[in-house]
Coordinates of C-alpha atoms in Angstrom, one line a residue:
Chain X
X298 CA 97.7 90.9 44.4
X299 CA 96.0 87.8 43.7
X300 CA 92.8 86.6 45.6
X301 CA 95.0 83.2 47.0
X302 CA 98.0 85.8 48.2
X303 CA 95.4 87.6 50.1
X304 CA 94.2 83.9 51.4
X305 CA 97.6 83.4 52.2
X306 CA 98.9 86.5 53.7
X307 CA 95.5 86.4 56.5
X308 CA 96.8 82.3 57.2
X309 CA 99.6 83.8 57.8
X310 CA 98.7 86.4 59.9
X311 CA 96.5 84.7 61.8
X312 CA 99.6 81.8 62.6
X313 CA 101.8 84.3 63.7
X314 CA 99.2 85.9 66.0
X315 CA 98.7 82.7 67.6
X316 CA 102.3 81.8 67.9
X317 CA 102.8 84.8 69.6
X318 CA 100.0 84.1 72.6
X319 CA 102.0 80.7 72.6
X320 CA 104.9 82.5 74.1
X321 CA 102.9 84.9 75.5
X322 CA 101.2 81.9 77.4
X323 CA 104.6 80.4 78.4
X324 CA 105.9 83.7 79.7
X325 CA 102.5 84.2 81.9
X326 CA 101.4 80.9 83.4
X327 CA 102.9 79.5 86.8
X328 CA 103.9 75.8 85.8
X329 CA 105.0 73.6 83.5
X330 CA 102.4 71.6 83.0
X331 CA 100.4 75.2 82.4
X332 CA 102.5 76.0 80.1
X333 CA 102.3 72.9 78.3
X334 CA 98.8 73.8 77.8
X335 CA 99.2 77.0 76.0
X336 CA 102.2 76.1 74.4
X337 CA 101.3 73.1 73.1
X338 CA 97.5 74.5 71.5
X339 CA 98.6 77.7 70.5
X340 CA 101.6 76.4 68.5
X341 CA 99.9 73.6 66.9
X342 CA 97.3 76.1 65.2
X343 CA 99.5 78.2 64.8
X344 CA 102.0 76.3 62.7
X345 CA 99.3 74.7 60.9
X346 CA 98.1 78.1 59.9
X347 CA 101.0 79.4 58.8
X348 CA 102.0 76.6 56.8
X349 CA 98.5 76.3 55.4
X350 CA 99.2 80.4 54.5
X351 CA 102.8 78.8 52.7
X352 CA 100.2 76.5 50.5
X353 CA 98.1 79.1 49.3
X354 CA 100.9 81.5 48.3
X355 CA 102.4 79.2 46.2
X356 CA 100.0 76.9 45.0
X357 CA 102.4 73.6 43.6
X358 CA 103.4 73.2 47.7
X359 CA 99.6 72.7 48.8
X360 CA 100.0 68.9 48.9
X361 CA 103.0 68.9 50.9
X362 CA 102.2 71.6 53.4
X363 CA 98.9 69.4 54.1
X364 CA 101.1 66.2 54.7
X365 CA 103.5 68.7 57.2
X366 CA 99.7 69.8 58.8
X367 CA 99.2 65.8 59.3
X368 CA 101.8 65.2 60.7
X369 CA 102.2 68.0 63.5
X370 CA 99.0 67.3 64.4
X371 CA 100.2 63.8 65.6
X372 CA 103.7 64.3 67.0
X373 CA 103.0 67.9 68.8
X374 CA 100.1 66.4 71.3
X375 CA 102.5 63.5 71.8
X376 CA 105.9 65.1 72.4
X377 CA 103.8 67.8 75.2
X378 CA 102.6 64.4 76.6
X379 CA 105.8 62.7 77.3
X380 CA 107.1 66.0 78.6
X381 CA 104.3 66.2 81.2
X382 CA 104.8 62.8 82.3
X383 CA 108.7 62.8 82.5
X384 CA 108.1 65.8 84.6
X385 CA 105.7 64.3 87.0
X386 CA 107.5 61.4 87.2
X387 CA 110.5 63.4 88.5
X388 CA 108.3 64.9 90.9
X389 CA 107.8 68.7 89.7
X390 CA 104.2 68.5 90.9
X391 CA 101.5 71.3 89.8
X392 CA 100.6 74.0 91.8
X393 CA 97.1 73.6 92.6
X394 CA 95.3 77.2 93.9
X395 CA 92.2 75.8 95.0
X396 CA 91.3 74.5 98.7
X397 CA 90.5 71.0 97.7
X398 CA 94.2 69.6 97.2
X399 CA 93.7 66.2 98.4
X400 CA 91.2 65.7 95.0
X401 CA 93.0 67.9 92.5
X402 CA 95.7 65.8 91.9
X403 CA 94.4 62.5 90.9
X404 CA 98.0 61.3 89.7
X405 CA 99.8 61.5 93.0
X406 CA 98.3 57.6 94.1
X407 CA 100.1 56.9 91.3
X408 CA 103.5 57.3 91.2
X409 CA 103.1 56.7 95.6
X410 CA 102.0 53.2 94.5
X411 CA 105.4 53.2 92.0
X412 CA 107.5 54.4 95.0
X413 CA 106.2 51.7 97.0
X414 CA 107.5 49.4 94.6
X415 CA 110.3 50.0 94.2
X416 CA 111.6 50.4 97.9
X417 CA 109.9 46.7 98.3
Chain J
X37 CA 102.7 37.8 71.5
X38 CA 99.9 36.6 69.5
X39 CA 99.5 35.0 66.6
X40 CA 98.1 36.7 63.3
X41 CA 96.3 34.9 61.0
X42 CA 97.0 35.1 57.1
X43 CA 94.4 37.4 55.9
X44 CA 94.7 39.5 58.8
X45 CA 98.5 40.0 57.5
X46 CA 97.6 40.7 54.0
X47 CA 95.0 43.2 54.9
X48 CA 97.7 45.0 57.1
X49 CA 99.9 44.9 54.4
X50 CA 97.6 46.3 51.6
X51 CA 96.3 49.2 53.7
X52 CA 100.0 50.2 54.7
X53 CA 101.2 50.3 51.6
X54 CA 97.8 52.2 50.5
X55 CA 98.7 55.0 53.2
X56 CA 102.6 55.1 52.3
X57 CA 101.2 55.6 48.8
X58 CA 99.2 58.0 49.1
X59 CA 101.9 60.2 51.2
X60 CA 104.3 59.2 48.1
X61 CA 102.0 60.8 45.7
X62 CA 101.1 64.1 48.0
X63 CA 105.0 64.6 48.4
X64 CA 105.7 64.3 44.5
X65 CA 102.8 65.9 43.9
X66 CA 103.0 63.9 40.3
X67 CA 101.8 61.1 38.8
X68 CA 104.9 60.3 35.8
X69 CA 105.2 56.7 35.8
X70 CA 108.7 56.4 36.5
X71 CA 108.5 58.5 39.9
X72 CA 105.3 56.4 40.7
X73 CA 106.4 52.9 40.2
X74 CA 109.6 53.4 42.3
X75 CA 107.1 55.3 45.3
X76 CA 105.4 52.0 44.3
X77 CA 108.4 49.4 44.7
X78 CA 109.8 51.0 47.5
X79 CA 107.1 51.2 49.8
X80 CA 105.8 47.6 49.1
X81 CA 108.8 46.8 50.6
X82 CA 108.4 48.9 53.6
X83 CA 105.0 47.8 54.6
X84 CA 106.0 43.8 54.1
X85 CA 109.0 44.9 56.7
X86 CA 106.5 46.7 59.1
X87 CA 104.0 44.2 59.1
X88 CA 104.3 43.1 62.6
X89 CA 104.5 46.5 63.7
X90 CA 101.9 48.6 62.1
X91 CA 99.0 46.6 63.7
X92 CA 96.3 49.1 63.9
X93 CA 93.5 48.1 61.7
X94 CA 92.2 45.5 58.9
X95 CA 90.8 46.7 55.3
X96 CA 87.6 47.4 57.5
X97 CA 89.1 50.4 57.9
X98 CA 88.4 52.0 54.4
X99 CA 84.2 51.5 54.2
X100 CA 82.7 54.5 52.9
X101 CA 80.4 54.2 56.7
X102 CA 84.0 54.7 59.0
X103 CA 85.5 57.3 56.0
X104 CA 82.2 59.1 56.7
X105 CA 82.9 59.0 60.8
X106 CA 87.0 60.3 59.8
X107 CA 85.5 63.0 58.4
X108 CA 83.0 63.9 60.7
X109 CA 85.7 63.7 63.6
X110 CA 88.3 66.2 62.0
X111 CA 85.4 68.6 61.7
X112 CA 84.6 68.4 65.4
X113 CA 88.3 67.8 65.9
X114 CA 88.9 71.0 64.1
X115 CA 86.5 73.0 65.9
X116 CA 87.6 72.0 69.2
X117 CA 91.3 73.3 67.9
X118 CA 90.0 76.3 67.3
X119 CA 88.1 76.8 70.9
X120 CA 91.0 75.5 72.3
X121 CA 93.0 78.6 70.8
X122 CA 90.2 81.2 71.8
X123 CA 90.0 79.8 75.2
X124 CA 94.0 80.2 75.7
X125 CA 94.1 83.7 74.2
X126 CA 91.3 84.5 76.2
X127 CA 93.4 83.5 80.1
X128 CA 96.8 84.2 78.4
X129 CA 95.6 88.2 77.5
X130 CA 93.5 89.0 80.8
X131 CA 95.5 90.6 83.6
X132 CA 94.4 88.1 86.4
X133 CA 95.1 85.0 84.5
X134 CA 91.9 83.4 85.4
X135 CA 92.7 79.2 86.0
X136 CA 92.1 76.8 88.7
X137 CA 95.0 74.0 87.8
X138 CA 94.4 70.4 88.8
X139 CA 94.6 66.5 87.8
X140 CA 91.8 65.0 87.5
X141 CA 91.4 61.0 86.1
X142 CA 88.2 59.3 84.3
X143 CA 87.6 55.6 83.0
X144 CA 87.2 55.2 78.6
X145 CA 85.5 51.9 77.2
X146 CA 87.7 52.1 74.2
X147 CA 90.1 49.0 74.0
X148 CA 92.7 49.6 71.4
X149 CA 95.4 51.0 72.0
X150 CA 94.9 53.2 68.6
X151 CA 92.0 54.3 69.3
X152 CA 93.1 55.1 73.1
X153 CA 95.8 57.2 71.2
X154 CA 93.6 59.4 69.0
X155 CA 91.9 59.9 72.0
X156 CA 94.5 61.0 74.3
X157 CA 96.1 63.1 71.4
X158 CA 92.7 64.9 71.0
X159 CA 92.2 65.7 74.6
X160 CA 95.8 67.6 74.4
X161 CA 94.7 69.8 72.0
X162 CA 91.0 70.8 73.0
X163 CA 90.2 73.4 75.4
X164 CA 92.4 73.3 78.9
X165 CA 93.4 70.0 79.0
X166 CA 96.4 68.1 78.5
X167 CA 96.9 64.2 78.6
X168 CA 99.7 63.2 81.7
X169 CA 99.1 59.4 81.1
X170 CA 97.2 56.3 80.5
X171 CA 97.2 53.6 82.5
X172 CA 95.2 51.0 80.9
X173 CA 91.5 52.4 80.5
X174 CA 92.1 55.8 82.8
X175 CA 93.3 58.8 81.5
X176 CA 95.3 60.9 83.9
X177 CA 94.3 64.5 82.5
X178 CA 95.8 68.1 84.1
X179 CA 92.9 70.8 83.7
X180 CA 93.7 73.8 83.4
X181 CA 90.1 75.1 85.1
X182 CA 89.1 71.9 87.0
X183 CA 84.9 71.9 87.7
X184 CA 84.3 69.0 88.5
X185 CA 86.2 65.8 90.3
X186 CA 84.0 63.5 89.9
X187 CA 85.1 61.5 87.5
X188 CA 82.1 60.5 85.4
X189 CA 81.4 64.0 84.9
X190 CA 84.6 65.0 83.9
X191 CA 84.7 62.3 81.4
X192 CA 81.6 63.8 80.4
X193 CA 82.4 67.3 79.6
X194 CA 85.9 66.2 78.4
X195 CA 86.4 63.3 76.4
X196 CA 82.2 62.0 75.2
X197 CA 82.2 63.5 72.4
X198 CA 84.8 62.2 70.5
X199 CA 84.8 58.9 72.3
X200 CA 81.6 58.3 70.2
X201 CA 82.8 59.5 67.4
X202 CA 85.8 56.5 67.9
X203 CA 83.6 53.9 69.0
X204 CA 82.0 53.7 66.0
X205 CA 85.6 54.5 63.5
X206 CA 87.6 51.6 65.5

């Protein structure tokens, strides 16, 4: 074995480890927007990871598997942003656990102030 | 909509096609001339197409001084990824899944929409926050462990540190 197989093998590794608290995390957490959070961090390292590990086991693919890292790290943050939004918009509002609910949820004015609208 | 002037226009269109080069050339992963001057040909005509809608920056964007602040933002960028992974591994493994969920809103002095886009993008991905909207200058953030409402300090602990990074890049 090679020193950039073993490079590529621990990438690997450590992507699929991450992918796997992803789920985890989605399984666990009590809302969507929670598991936006997880999902969303957790699969974004962990896809670059592994395809990062891809590059380094085969050597000629490097360049691309960097343009495929570019580019999830601009459409993953945005596609879990629309989903968040369309969600609030259709009213699925987060739990909050602490006592302060009036301040947690610094959103709500919004779409109130969108409702008013549109009955006007 | 307003009105561009000619230089502006041609600076657009040179560091479009500059960027759709440079992806050409990573994807072949060659430079023969025959593969580069078609990647050449066909993406000078792709950039004078998106010229109206690619509007982010002029050539001012390729001084060694803002390449210098890139590069020190995907460092901090990176590091924050990585946090952000600890920190959900961290509540995802323990048994009482320790978070305090909440929305929380804070003001940003960025004006472009591009920079206000990095931005918002960065927030997702560092530790326990996620971008719901933006609203002209206010970010609408959900925290996964809110400590503060206030929202001067929350724009302090989340978003100051790359927002002066940006500053000085757009």
């Amino acid at each position: 074995m090679s020193i950039m197989e073993i490079i590529g093998s621990i990438f690997i590794i450590i992507g699929s480890i991450f992918l796997f608290l992803g789920g985890l995390g989605i399984y666990r957490m009590p809302d969507i927007y929670n598991r936006l959070q997880a999902g969303t961090k957790a699969t974004t390292l962990g896809a670059m990871s592994l395809i990062l590990g891809v590059g380094f086991l085969e050597p000629s693919w490097m360049l691309k598997a960097l343009i495929i890292i570019i580019f999830i790290a601009f459409s993953n943050p945005i596609s879990s942003h629309a989903l968040a939004r369309a969600n609030y918009k259709r009213k699925h509002f987060p739990v909050i656990l602490s006592d302060d609910k009036e301040n947690m949820d610094a959103y709500r004015e919004v779409i109130e102030q969108e409702d008013k609208e549109v009955k006007s | 909509m307003q009105t561009i002037s000619f230089s502006d226009k041609l600076q657009r269109f040179i560091l479009n096609w500059f960027f759709l080069m440079l992806v050409w050339i990573m994807f072949t992963s060659t430079f023969a001339v025959q593969e580069v001057v078609i990647g050449a040909i066909v993406t000078m005509f792709i950039s004078l197409m998106s010229i109206s809608m690619f509007t982010c920056c002029t050539l001012k964007l390729l001084s060694p001084v803002r390449i210098f602040w890139m590069l020190y933002y995907f460092v901090v960028f990176l590091i924050a990824l990585v946090k952000a992974n600890l920190d959900v591994a961290r509540r995802v493994l323990s048994p009482s899944l320790p978070i305090n969920p909440g929305v929380v809103k804070f003001k940003t002095k960025l004006t472009t929409n591009y920079s206000k886009m990095v931005l918002a993008n960065s927030i997702t991905l560092t530790p326990g926050t996620l971008t719901i909207d933006v609203i002209d200058d206010t970010f609408y953030i959900h925290w996964i462990d809110v400590t503060t409402t206030d929202p001067e300090k929350a724009f302090t602990e989340i978003a100051e540190s790359f927002e002066k990074v940006l500053l000085k890049i757009f």
